[in-house]
């Protein structure tokens, strides 16, 4: 499923109107009617007993959708109070026509009355203030109404956003705020109903975690999506199944371990690589750490390597087609030297995580010279990302004063261009991006929420899983995308109480559910 920006959605709408597929009025009618149908399907009790609704209409076409919704709710027996921000005379043409139609059915009150009102008596509040046209932070009555949603408009009713929660940037999922000291304001909704495809903002930042509530997508008869659009991440199911071949045809992953007492992270990664289907997995540890590792490993092979030369000697074996390193290695020059050894052969893939990233904090360009154009995946969390890409991270943490705001997807794409390789930027809204701009959001939200994944060592397992898939022959982008999805799915299936060790052990159940 594609995830659209506001500009992409506008282009699709424009193309439909210009080619005569539908008029703007028709699209607006389908949108408004679709929102009502989606709400009643979402909460069937609202269909059985029509109550009282407030529809908050903004000055653009999002407000136009609001007038259509008001009309359809009223036709279904609802009492409807419509509030408008601005004057009817200033509405764009399609919205103005729907405003006129509503006026034949009911009154329009200024939005200030909704903002001034005490506790709401409404069973349903429709937020049709701003959609994809939001360019600056909410102010005045719109801001008050959005802020009020944080208290659920006082009553037991549901708050439903049309397209996006007002105040939220559709491209980034971030609420716009005027000054760093200002609190960002956007409507906190129980349900968001959008059109054609989800927007990126439904999957990024605060969008899914704090603002949208549930999300439903309504078909309004539009076709097509731009080739450059981002996608929702998914597993490469055909690639995951194993049909023919012996262990060597499924690749050999090497995981570099830290020293004595620091091998846990590498063992987790190795277990992830093996469970995800790599034919062989070897853990390379310094001589002093061999006994410790030997007592903990069976199916995973163990090799003693002394210093950087030891790693290079081991990597003379061309059958080792991917190396994962970073977890438990420590930050410093020695780790940089290990990265250099791991990346010496151009044909071999690599996954760099944790200390392998942080070790380049002072000179990230040195790392990028090694990674550019290579089959390498960097898997930073936001802290590590800030160390490697400080200028990009700064744009992401600066308050979003204007829309469209810089998004986590923009950040991952910018980083992939700088490093010249695949970037997987972690979080519940994990983004995978390639230097050519291809990007997916591997979303652990809504029905796929798995907050138990925020546990020590989960990232190490993920690095190993990506390496395991690269060993199996996956393109590094697909490896990162599939591994992130499987990682979340394993956590989701295990549920509360999950610790990192559980993730690899849950993979067989995930594979079974995929029908492998
Ligand atoms: N693109 C499409 O295919 C469709 C769009 N539709 C609706 O149209 C919406 C987009 O409509 P518009 O482009 O008119 O934009 P909006 O209705 O989101 O915004 C209206 C105008 O408000 C102004 N504005 C932006 N931020 C403001 C702020 N903080 N305070 C005050 N004014 C502000 C802008 O000048 C903007 O043009 C969508 O979200 C959707 O609800 C639907 O009717 C169906 C089809
Ligand atoms: N709330 C959450 N929901 C889903 N996944 C999450 C959440 N928080 C973190 N994760 C995932 O958990 C993993 C944590 O990795 P990381 O931060 O590197 O931890 P560690 O270094 O301890 O292994 C990442 O894959 C990240 O995307
Ligand atoms: K809205």
PDB file of C-alpha atoms in Angstrom, residues 184-357:
ATOM      1  CA  UNK A 184       2.017  22.177  19.191  1.00  0.00           C
ATOM      2  CA  UNK A 185      -1.727  21.902  18.693  1.00  0.00           C
ATOM      3  CA  UNK A 186      -3.621  19.319  16.678  1.00  0.00           C
ATOM      4  CA  UNK A 187      -6.900  17.538  17.217  1.00  0.00           C
ATOM      5  CA  UNK A 188      -6.599  14.275  19.090  1.00  0.00           C
ATOM      6  CA  UNK A 189      -9.040  11.970  17.334  1.00  0.00           C
ATOM      7  CA  UNK A 190     -10.672   8.598  17.892  1.00  0.00           C
ATOM      8  CA  UNK A 191     -10.956   7.964  14.167  1.00  0.00           C
ATOM      9  CA  UNK A 192      -9.465   9.503  11.044  1.00  0.00           C
ATOM     10  CA  UNK A 193     -11.105   8.851   7.699  1.00  0.00           C
ATOM     11  CA  UNK A 194      -8.941   9.525   4.672  1.00  0.00           C
ATOM     12  CA  UNK A 195      -9.301   9.049   0.926  1.00  0.00           C
ATOM     13  CA  UNK A 196      -7.765   6.848  -1.799  1.00  0.00           C
ATOM     14  CA  UNK A 197      -4.590   5.911   0.144  1.00  0.00           C
ATOM     15  CA  UNK A 198      -3.240   6.790   3.556  1.00  0.00           C
ATOM     16  CA  UNK A 199      -1.063   9.888   3.904  1.00  0.00           C
ATOM     17  CA  UNK A 200       2.459   9.518   5.306  1.00  0.00           C
ATOM     18  CA  UNK A 201       1.329  11.426   8.371  1.00  0.00           C
ATOM     19  CA  UNK A 202      -1.012   8.587   9.323  1.00  0.00           C
ATOM     20  CA  UNK A 203       2.103   6.429   9.824  1.00  0.00           C
ATOM     21  CA  UNK A 204       4.810   8.798  11.070  1.00  0.00           C
ATOM     22  CA  UNK A 205       5.683  10.597  14.313  1.00  0.00           C
ATOM     23  CA  UNK A 206       2.709  11.632  16.488  1.00  0.00           C
ATOM     24  CA  UNK A 207       0.205  10.897  13.716  1.00  0.00           C
ATOM     25  CA  UNK A 208      -0.419   7.256  14.600  1.00  0.00           C
ATOM     26  CA  UNK A 209       0.685   7.371  18.231  1.00  0.00           C
ATOM     27  CA  UNK A 210      -1.221  10.407  19.485  1.00  0.00           C
ATOM     28  CA  UNK A 211      -3.468  12.039  16.922  1.00  0.00           C
ATOM     29  CA  UNK A 212      -5.261   9.847  14.378  1.00  0.00           C
ATOM     30  CA  UNK A 213      -6.935   7.218  16.577  1.00  0.00           C
ATOM     31  CA  UNK A 214      -8.061   4.489  14.195  1.00  0.00           C
ATOM     32  CA  UNK A 215      -7.638   5.103  10.459  1.00  0.00           C
ATOM     33  CA  UNK A 216     -10.050   4.137   7.704  1.00  0.00           C
ATOM     34  CA  UNK A 217      -9.469   4.685   3.987  1.00  0.00           C
ATOM     35  CA  UNK A 218     -12.405   5.491   1.725  1.00  0.00           C
ATOM     36  CA  UNK A 219     -12.372   4.823  -2.008  1.00  0.00           C
ATOM     37  CA  UNK A 220     -13.542   7.941  -3.842  1.00  0.00           C
ATOM     38  CA  UNK A 221     -12.972   6.578  -7.340  1.00  0.00           C
ATOM     39  CA  UNK A 222      -9.456   7.917  -7.889  1.00  0.00           C
ATOM     40  CA  UNK A 223      -6.892   5.811  -9.698  1.00  0.00           C
ATOM     41  CA  UNK A 224      -3.149   5.465  -9.619  1.00  0.00           C
ATOM     42  CA  UNK A 225      -0.279   6.532  -7.442  1.00  0.00           C
ATOM     43  CA  UNK A 226       3.001   8.202  -8.393  1.00  0.00           C
ATOM     44  CA  UNK A 227       5.921   5.822  -8.925  1.00  0.00           C
ATOM     45  CA  UNK A 228       8.031   7.713  -6.404  1.00  0.00           C
ATOM     46  CA  UNK A 229       5.498   7.374  -3.592  1.00  0.00           C
ATOM     47  CA  UNK A 230       6.618   5.753  -0.350  1.00  0.00           C
ATOM     48  CA  UNK A 231       5.055   2.429   0.623  1.00  0.00           C
ATOM     49  CA  UNK A 232       3.942   0.651   3.731  1.00  0.00           C
ATOM     50  CA  UNK A 233       6.617  -1.958   4.433  1.00  0.00           C
ATOM     51  CA  UNK A 234       5.725  -5.623   3.979  1.00  0.00           C
ATOM     52  CA  UNK A 235       7.553  -8.949   3.959  1.00  0.00           C
ATOM     53  CA  UNK A 236       8.874 -10.388   0.715  1.00  0.00           C
ATOM     54  CA  UNK A 237       6.938 -13.607   1.144  1.00  0.00           C
ATOM     55  CA  UNK A 238       8.152 -15.488  -1.969  1.00  0.00           C
ATOM     56  CA  UNK A 239      11.745 -14.661  -1.079  1.00  0.00           C
ATOM     57  CA  UNK A 240      11.305 -15.996   2.437  1.00  0.00           C
ATOM     58  CA  UNK A 241      10.176 -19.479   1.495  1.00  0.00           C
ATOM     59  CA  UNK A 242      12.866 -22.153   1.202  1.00  0.00           C
ATOM     60  CA  UNK A 243      12.392 -24.690  -1.538  1.00  0.00           C
ATOM     61  CA  UNK A 244      15.586 -26.066  -2.948  1.00  0.00           C
ATOM     62  CA  UNK A 245      19.227 -25.968  -2.013  1.00  0.00           C
ATOM     63  CA  UNK A 246      21.690 -26.998   0.676  1.00  0.00           C
ATOM     64  CA  UNK A 247      22.940 -24.894   3.564  1.00  0.00           C
ATOM     65  CA  UNK A 248      25.603 -23.132   1.513  1.00  0.00           C
ATOM     66  CA  UNK A 249      23.042 -21.960  -1.001  1.00  0.00           C
ATOM     67  CA  UNK A 250      21.304 -20.036   1.816  1.00  0.00           C
ATOM     68  CA  UNK A 251      24.408 -18.042   2.608  1.00  0.00           C
ATOM     69  CA  UNK A 252      26.823 -17.701   5.473  1.00  0.00           C
ATOM     70  CA  UNK A 253      26.561 -14.787   7.894  1.00  0.00           C
ATOM     71  CA  UNK A 254      29.396 -13.723  10.149  1.00  0.00           C
ATOM     72  CA  UNK A 255      28.647 -11.831  13.368  1.00  0.00           C
ATOM     73  CA  UNK A 256      31.496 -10.096  15.194  1.00  0.00           C
ATOM     74  CA  UNK A 257      31.337 -10.392  18.969  1.00  0.00           C
ATOM     75  CA  UNK A 258      32.736  -8.135  21.687  1.00  0.00           C
ATOM     76  CA  UNK A 259      35.209  -9.327  24.310  1.00  0.00           C
ATOM     77  CA  UNK A 260      34.754 -11.184  27.576  1.00  0.00           C
ATOM     78  CA  UNK A 261      31.337 -10.535  29.100  1.00  0.00           C
ATOM     79  CA  UNK A 262      30.274  -8.496  26.054  1.00  0.00           C
ATOM     80  CA  UNK A 263      29.078 -11.222  23.720  1.00  0.00           C
ATOM     81  CA  UNK A 264      25.360 -11.201  24.502  1.00  0.00           C
ATOM     82  CA  UNK A 265      24.481  -8.685  21.794  1.00  0.00           C
ATOM     83  CA  UNK A 266      26.326 -10.661  19.095  1.00  0.00           C
ATOM     84  CA  UNK A 267      24.738 -13.938  20.254  1.00  0.00           C
ATOM     85  CA  UNK A 268      21.302 -12.322  19.933  1.00  0.00           C
ATOM     86  CA  UNK A 269      22.150 -11.106  16.436  1.00  0.00           C
ATOM     87  CA  UNK A 270      23.501 -14.532  15.466  1.00  0.00           C
ATOM     88  CA  UNK A 271      20.350 -16.247  16.710  1.00  0.00           C
ATOM     89  CA  UNK A 272      18.251 -13.798  14.644  1.00  0.00           C
ATOM     90  CA  UNK A 273      20.344 -14.505  11.534  1.00  0.00           C
ATOM     91  CA  UNK A 274      20.026 -18.268  11.925  1.00  0.00           C
ATOM     92  CA  UNK A 275      16.277 -18.294  12.684  1.00  0.00           C
ATOM     93  CA  UNK A 276      15.539 -16.050   9.698  1.00  0.00           C
ATOM     94  CA  UNK A 277      17.038 -18.747   7.512  1.00  0.00           C
ATOM     95  CA  UNK A 278      20.728 -18.106   6.818  1.00  0.00           C
ATOM     96  CA  UNK A 279      22.334 -21.446   5.900  1.00  0.00           C
ATOM     97  CA  UNK A 280      25.237 -20.952   8.296  1.00  0.00           C
ATOM     98  CA  UNK A 281      25.979 -18.417  10.972  1.00  0.00           C
ATOM     99  CA  UNK A 282      29.399 -17.963  12.542  1.00  0.00           C
ATOM    100  CA  UNK A 283      30.150 -15.847  15.556  1.00  0.00           C
ATOM    101  CA  UNK A 284      33.711 -14.546  15.639  1.00  0.00           C
ATOM    102  CA  UNK A 285      35.027 -13.747  19.114  1.00  0.00           C
ATOM    103  CA  UNK A 286      38.403 -12.773  20.576  1.00  0.00           C
ATOM    104  CA  UNK A 287      40.287 -15.801  22.015  1.00  0.00           C
ATOM    105  CA  UNK A 288      39.587 -14.820  25.625  1.00  0.00           C
ATOM    106  CA  UNK A 289      35.823 -14.871  24.989  1.00  0.00           C
ATOM    107  CA  UNK A 290      35.696 -18.302  23.346  1.00  0.00           C
ATOM    108  CA  UNK A 291      34.856 -20.363  26.446  1.00  0.00           C
ATOM    109  CA  UNK A 292      32.057 -18.033  27.398  1.00  0.00           C
ATOM    110  CA  UNK A 293      30.577 -18.179  23.899  1.00  0.00           C
ATOM    111  CA  UNK A 294      31.147 -21.915  23.465  1.00  0.00           C
ATOM    112  CA  UNK A 295      29.050 -22.616  26.533  1.00  0.00           C
ATOM    113  CA  UNK A 296      26.161 -20.664  24.990  1.00  0.00           C
ATOM    114  CA  UNK A 297      26.166 -21.709  21.335  1.00  0.00           C
ATOM    115  CA  UNK A 298      25.347 -24.905  19.459  1.00  0.00           C
ATOM    116  CA  UNK A 299      23.955 -24.473  15.959  1.00  0.00           C
ATOM    117  CA  UNK A 300      25.837 -21.215  15.650  1.00  0.00           C
ATOM    118  CA  UNK A 301      29.456 -21.850  14.781  1.00  0.00           C
ATOM    119  CA  UNK A 302      32.197 -20.204  16.746  1.00  0.00           C
ATOM    120  CA  UNK A 303      35.571 -18.961  15.536  1.00  0.00           C
ATOM    121  CA  UNK A 304      38.364 -17.461  17.534  1.00  0.00           C
ATOM    122  CA  UNK A 305      39.808 -14.375  15.853  1.00  0.00           C
ATOM    123  CA  UNK A 306      42.760 -12.424  17.095  1.00  0.00           C
ATOM    124  CA  UNK A 307      42.739  -8.745  16.250  1.00  0.00           C
ATOM    125  CA  UNK A 308      41.911  -7.145  12.926  1.00  0.00           C
ATOM    126  CA  UNK A 309      44.227  -9.593  11.094  1.00  0.00           C
ATOM    127  CA  UNK A 310      42.183 -12.480  12.464  1.00  0.00           C
ATOM    128  CA  UNK A 311      39.001 -10.996  11.022  1.00  0.00           C
ATOM    129  CA  UNK A 312      40.654 -10.390   7.642  1.00  0.00           C
ATOM    130  CA  UNK A 313      41.994 -13.951   7.561  1.00  0.00           C
ATOM    131  CA  UNK A 314      38.546 -15.360   8.283  1.00  0.00           C
ATOM    132  CA  UNK A 315      37.041 -13.204   5.560  1.00  0.00           C
ATOM    133  CA  UNK A 316      39.278 -14.763   2.928  1.00  0.00           C
ATOM    134  CA  UNK A 317      36.459 -17.346   2.846  1.00  0.00           C
ATOM    135  CA  UNK A 318      34.243 -15.981   0.068  1.00  0.00           C
ATOM    136  CA  UNK A 319      31.332 -18.136   1.207  1.00  0.00           C
ATOM    137  CA  UNK A 320      30.824 -15.689   4.067  1.00  0.00           C
ATOM    138  CA  UNK A 321      28.617 -13.320   2.104  1.00  0.00           C
ATOM    139  CA  UNK A 322      27.566 -10.890   4.843  1.00  0.00           C
ATOM    140  CA  UNK A 323      29.018  -9.514   8.081  1.00  0.00           C
ATOM    141  CA  UNK A 324      27.063  -7.878  10.914  1.00  0.00           C
ATOM    142  CA  UNK A 325      28.936  -5.846  13.463  1.00  0.00           C
ATOM    143  CA  UNK A 326      28.533  -3.161  16.072  1.00  0.00           C
ATOM    144  CA  UNK A 327      26.526  -4.581  18.982  1.00  0.00           C
ATOM    145  CA  UNK A 328      28.799  -5.013  21.995  1.00  0.00           C
ATOM    146  CA  UNK A 329      32.005  -3.955  20.188  1.00  0.00           C
ATOM    147  CA  UNK A 330      32.600  -0.724  22.082  1.00  0.00           C
ATOM    148  CA  UNK A 331      33.044   2.763  20.639  1.00  0.00           C
ATOM    149  CA  UNK A 332      36.476   3.652  19.311  1.00  0.00           C
ATOM    150  CA  UNK A 333      39.197   3.230  16.716  1.00  0.00           C
ATOM    151  CA  UNK A 334      39.367  -0.516  17.130  1.00  0.00           C
ATOM    152  CA  UNK A 335      35.757  -0.823  16.046  1.00  0.00           C
ATOM    153  CA  UNK A 336      36.453   1.457  13.048  1.00  0.00           C
ATOM    154  CA  UNK A 337      39.271  -0.906  12.067  1.00  0.00           C
ATOM    155  CA  UNK A 338      36.853  -3.842  12.283  1.00  0.00           C
ATOM    156  CA  UNK A 339      34.390  -1.994  10.049  1.00  0.00           C
ATOM    157  CA  UNK A 340      37.215  -1.423   7.577  1.00  0.00           C
ATOM    158  CA  UNK A 341      38.068  -5.143   7.581  1.00  0.00           C
ATOM    159  CA  UNK A 342      34.411  -6.146   7.224  1.00  0.00           C
ATOM    160  CA  UNK A 343      33.928  -3.842   4.249  1.00  0.00           C
ATOM    161  CA  UNK A 344      37.218  -4.679   2.517  1.00  0.00           C
ATOM    162  CA  UNK A 345      35.614  -6.987  -0.023  1.00  0.00           C
ATOM    163  CA  UNK A 346      33.217  -5.147  -2.357  1.00  0.00           C
ATOM    164  CA  UNK A 347      31.056  -8.181  -3.015  1.00  0.00           C
ATOM    165  CA  UNK A 348      30.175  -8.861   0.586  1.00  0.00           C
ATOM    166  CA  UNK A 349      27.136  -7.346   2.277  1.00  0.00           C
ATOM    167  CA  UNK A 350      27.263  -5.745   5.706  1.00  0.00           C
ATOM    168  CA  UNK A 351      24.968  -4.580   8.473  1.00  0.00           C
ATOM    169  CA  UNK A 352      26.384  -1.883  10.737  1.00  0.00           C
ATOM    170  CA  UNK A 353      24.606  -1.195  14.010  1.00  0.00           C
ATOM    171  CA  UNK A 354      25.191   0.370  17.412  1.00  0.00           C
ATOM    172  CA  UNK A 355      28.916   0.926  18.183  1.00  0.00           C
ATOM    173  CA  UNK A 356      29.904   0.446  14.535  1.00  0.00           C
ATOM    174  CA  UNK A 357      27.897   3.633  13.889  1.00  0.00           C
TER     175      UNK A 357
END
